[in-house]
CSV table of C-alpha atoms in Angstrom, one decimal:
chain,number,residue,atom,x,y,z
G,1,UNK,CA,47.1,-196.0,23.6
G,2,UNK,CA,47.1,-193.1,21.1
G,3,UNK,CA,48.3,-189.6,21.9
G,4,UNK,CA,46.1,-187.0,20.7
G,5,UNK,CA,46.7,-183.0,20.2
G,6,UNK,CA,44.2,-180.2,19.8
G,7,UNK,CA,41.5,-181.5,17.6
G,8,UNK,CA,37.8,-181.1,17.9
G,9,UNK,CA,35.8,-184.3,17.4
G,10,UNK,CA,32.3,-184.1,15.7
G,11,UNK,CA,29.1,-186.7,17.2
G,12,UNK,CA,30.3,-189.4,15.4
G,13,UNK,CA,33.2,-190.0,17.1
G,14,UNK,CA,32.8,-193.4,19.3
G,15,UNK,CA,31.7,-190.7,22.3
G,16,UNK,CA,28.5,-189.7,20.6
G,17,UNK,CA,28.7,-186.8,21.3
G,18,UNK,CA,31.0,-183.5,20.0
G,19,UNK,CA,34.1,-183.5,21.9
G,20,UNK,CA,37.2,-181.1,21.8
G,21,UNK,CA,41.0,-182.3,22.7
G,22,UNK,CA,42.9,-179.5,24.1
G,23,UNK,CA,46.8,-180.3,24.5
G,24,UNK,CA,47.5,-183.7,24.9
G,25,UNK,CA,45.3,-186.3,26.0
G,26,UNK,CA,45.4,-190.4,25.8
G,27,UNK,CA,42.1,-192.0,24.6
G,28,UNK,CA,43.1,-195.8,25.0
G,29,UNK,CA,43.4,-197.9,21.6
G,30,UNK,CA,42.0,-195.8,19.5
G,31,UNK,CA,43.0,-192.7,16.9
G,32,UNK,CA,39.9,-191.0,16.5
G,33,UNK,CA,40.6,-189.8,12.9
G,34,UNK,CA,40.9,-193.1,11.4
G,35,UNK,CA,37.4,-194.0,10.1
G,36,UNK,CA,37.2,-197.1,7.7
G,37,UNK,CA,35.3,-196.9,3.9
G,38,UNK,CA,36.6,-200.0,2.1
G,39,UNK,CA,38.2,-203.5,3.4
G,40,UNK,CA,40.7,-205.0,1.1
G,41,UNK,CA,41.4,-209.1,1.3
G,42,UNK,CA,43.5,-210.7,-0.4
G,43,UNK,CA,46.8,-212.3,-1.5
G,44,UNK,CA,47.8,-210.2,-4.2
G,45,UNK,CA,50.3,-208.4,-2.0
G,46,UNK,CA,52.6,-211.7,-1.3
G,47,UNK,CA,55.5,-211.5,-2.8
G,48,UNK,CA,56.5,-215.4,-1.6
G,49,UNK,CA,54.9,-218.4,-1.1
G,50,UNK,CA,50.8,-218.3,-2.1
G,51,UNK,CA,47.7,-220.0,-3.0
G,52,UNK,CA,45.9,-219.7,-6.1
G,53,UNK,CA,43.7,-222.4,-4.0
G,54,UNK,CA,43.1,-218.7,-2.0
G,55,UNK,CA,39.4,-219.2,-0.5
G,56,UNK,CA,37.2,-217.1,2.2
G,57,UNK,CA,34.2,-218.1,4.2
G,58,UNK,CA,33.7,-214.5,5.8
G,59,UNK,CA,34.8,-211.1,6.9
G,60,UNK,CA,32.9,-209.4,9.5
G,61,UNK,CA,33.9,-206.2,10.7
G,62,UNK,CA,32.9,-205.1,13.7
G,63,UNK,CA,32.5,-201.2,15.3
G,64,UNK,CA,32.9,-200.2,18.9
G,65,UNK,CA,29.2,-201.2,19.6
G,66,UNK,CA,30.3,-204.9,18.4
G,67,UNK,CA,27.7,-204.4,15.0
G,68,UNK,CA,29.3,-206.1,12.2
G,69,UNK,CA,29.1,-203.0,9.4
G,70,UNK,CA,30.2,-205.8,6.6
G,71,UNK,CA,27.2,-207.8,7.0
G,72,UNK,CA,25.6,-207.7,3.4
G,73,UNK,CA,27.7,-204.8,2.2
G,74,UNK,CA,28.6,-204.9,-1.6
G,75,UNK,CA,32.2,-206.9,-2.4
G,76,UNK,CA,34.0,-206.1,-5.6
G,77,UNK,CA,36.6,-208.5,-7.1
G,78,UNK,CA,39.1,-205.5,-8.0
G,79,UNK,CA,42.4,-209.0,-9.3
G,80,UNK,CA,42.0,-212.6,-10.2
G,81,UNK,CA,39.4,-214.6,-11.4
G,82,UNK,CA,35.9,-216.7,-9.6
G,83,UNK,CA,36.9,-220.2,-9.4
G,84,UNK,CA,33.6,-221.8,-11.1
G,85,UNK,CA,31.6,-218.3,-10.3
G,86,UNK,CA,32.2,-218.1,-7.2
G,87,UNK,CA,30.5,-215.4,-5.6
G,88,UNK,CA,32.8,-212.6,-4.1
G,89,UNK,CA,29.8,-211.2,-2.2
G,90,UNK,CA,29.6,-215.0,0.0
G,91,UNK,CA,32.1,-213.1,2.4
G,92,UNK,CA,29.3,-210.5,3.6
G,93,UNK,CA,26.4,-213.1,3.5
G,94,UNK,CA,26.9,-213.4,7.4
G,95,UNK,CA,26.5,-217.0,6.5
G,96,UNK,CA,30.1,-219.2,7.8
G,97,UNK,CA,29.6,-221.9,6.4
G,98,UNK,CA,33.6,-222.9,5.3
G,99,UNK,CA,33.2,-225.9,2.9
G,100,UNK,CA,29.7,-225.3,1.2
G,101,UNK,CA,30.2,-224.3,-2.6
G,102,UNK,CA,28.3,-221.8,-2.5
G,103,UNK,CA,28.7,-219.9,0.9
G,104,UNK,CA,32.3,-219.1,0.0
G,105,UNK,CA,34.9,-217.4,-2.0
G,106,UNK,CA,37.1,-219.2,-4.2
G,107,UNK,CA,39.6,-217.3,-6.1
G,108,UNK,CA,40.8,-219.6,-8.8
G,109,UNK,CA,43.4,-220.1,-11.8
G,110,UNK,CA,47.1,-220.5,-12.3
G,111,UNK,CA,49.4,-218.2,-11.3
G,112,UNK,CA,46.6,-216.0,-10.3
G,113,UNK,CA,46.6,-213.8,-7.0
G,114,UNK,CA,43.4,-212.0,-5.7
G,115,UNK,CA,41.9,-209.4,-4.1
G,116,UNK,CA,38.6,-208.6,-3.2
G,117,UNK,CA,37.5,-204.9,-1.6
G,118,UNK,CA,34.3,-204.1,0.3
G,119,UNK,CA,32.2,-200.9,0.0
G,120,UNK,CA,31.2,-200.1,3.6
G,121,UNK,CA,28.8,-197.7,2.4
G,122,UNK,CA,30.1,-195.2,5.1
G,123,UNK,CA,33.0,-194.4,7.2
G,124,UNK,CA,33.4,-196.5,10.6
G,125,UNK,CA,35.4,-196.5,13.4
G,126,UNK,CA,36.4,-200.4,13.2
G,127,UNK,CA,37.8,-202.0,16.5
G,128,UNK,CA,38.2,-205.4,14.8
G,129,UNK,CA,38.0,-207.7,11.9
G,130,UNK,CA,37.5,-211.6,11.9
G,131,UNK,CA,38.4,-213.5,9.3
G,132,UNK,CA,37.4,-217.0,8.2
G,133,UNK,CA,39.1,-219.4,6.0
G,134,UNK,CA,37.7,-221.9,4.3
G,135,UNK,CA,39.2,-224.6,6.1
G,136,UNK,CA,40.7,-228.0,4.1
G,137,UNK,CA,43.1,-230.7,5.1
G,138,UNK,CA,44.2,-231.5,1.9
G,139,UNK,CA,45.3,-227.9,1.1
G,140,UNK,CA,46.9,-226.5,3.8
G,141,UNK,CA,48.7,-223.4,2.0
G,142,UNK,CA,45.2,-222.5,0.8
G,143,UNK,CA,45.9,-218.7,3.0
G,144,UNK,CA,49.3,-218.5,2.2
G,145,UNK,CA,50.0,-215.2,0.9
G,146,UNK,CA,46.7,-213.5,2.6
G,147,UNK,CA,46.2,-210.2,3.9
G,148,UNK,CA,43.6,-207.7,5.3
G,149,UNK,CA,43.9,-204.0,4.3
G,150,UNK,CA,41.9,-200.9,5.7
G,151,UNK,CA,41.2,-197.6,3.6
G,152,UNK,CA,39.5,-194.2,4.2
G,153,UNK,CA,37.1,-192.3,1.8
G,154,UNK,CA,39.7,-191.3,0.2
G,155,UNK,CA,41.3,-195.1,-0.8
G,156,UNK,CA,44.5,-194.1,1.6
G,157,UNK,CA,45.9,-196.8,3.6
G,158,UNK,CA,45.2,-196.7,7.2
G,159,UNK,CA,46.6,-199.8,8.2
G,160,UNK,CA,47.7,-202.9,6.4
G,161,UNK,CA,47.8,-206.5,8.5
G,162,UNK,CA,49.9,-209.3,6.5
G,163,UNK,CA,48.3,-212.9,8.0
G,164,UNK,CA,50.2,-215.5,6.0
G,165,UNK,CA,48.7,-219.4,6.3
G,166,UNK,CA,46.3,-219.6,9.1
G,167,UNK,CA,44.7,-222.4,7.6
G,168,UNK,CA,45.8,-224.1,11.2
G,169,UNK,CA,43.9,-221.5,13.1
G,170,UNK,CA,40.4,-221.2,10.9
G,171,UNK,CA,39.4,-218.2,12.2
G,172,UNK,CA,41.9,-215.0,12.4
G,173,UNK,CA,40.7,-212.0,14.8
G,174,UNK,CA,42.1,-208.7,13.9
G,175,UNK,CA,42.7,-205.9,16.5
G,176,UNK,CA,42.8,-202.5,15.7
């Protein structure tokens, strides 16, 4: 829960409607000022053990209505290199497909770390973020290293989530 003091909301707070917090009051989960612009992935961050394997099948990122505002939103590669031109924007395609060429993103290249951002287009309220490995037997450190990372308008950190290998898992939910 989230303790909040005196602050007016506008209508695009999760209420729909204009609301004003006088004192304090609890709204469960959720800090109202927090709205997300870009979605960093990556595994640029590690500082240990990571991949240059490092491959993604999809991020969705879904609001408090459960619409995934990632779905064909522009993806930059801001570090590292496209294994064979791979496509950065395969992580948006709402296609999860996690061992077609094509349907994913490879990041690629010795001693190479990477990390891809995505342009909302606008400023969301995000209640939680899956993300979807391309899963491989034979390389099982492929997510080593990886990381999802939430910013405002603004570019300023709102919150940071450091997921490590969950090649094991396929499919990591985030909750925010």
């Amino acid at each position: 829960n989230t303790l909040l003091r005196n602050m007016t909301v506008d209508n695009n707070s999760i209420f729909g409607k204009n609301i004003t917090v006088n004192g304090d009051s609890l709204i469960n989960k959720r800090l109202l000022t927090n709205k997300v612009r870009y979605i960093q992935v990556g595994n640029n961050l590690s500082t240990g053990s990571w991949s240059k394997d490092w491959a993604i099948a999809e991020l969705e990122a879904f609001d408090h209505n459960g619409k995934d505002v990632a779905l064909k939103k522009p993806v930059k590669l801001l570090k590292g290199v496209a294994h064979n031109g791979s496509n950065p924007g395969a992580i948006t395609d709402g296609n999860i497909k996690t061992n077609t060429w094509n349907q994913y993103f490879h990041g690629g290249g010795t001693n190479t770390q990477t990390l891809l951002e995505i342009d909302l287009g606008g400023e969301y309220y995000i209640k939680n973020i899956v993300l979807t490995s391309r899963w491989e037997s034979n390389v099982p450190e492929r997510q080593n290293g990886t990381h999802v990372e939430t910013l405002n308008s603004n570019k300023q950190r709102i919150n940071i989530v450091h997921l490590g290998n969950f090649w094991n898992d396929f499919t990591k939910h985030i909750e925010f």
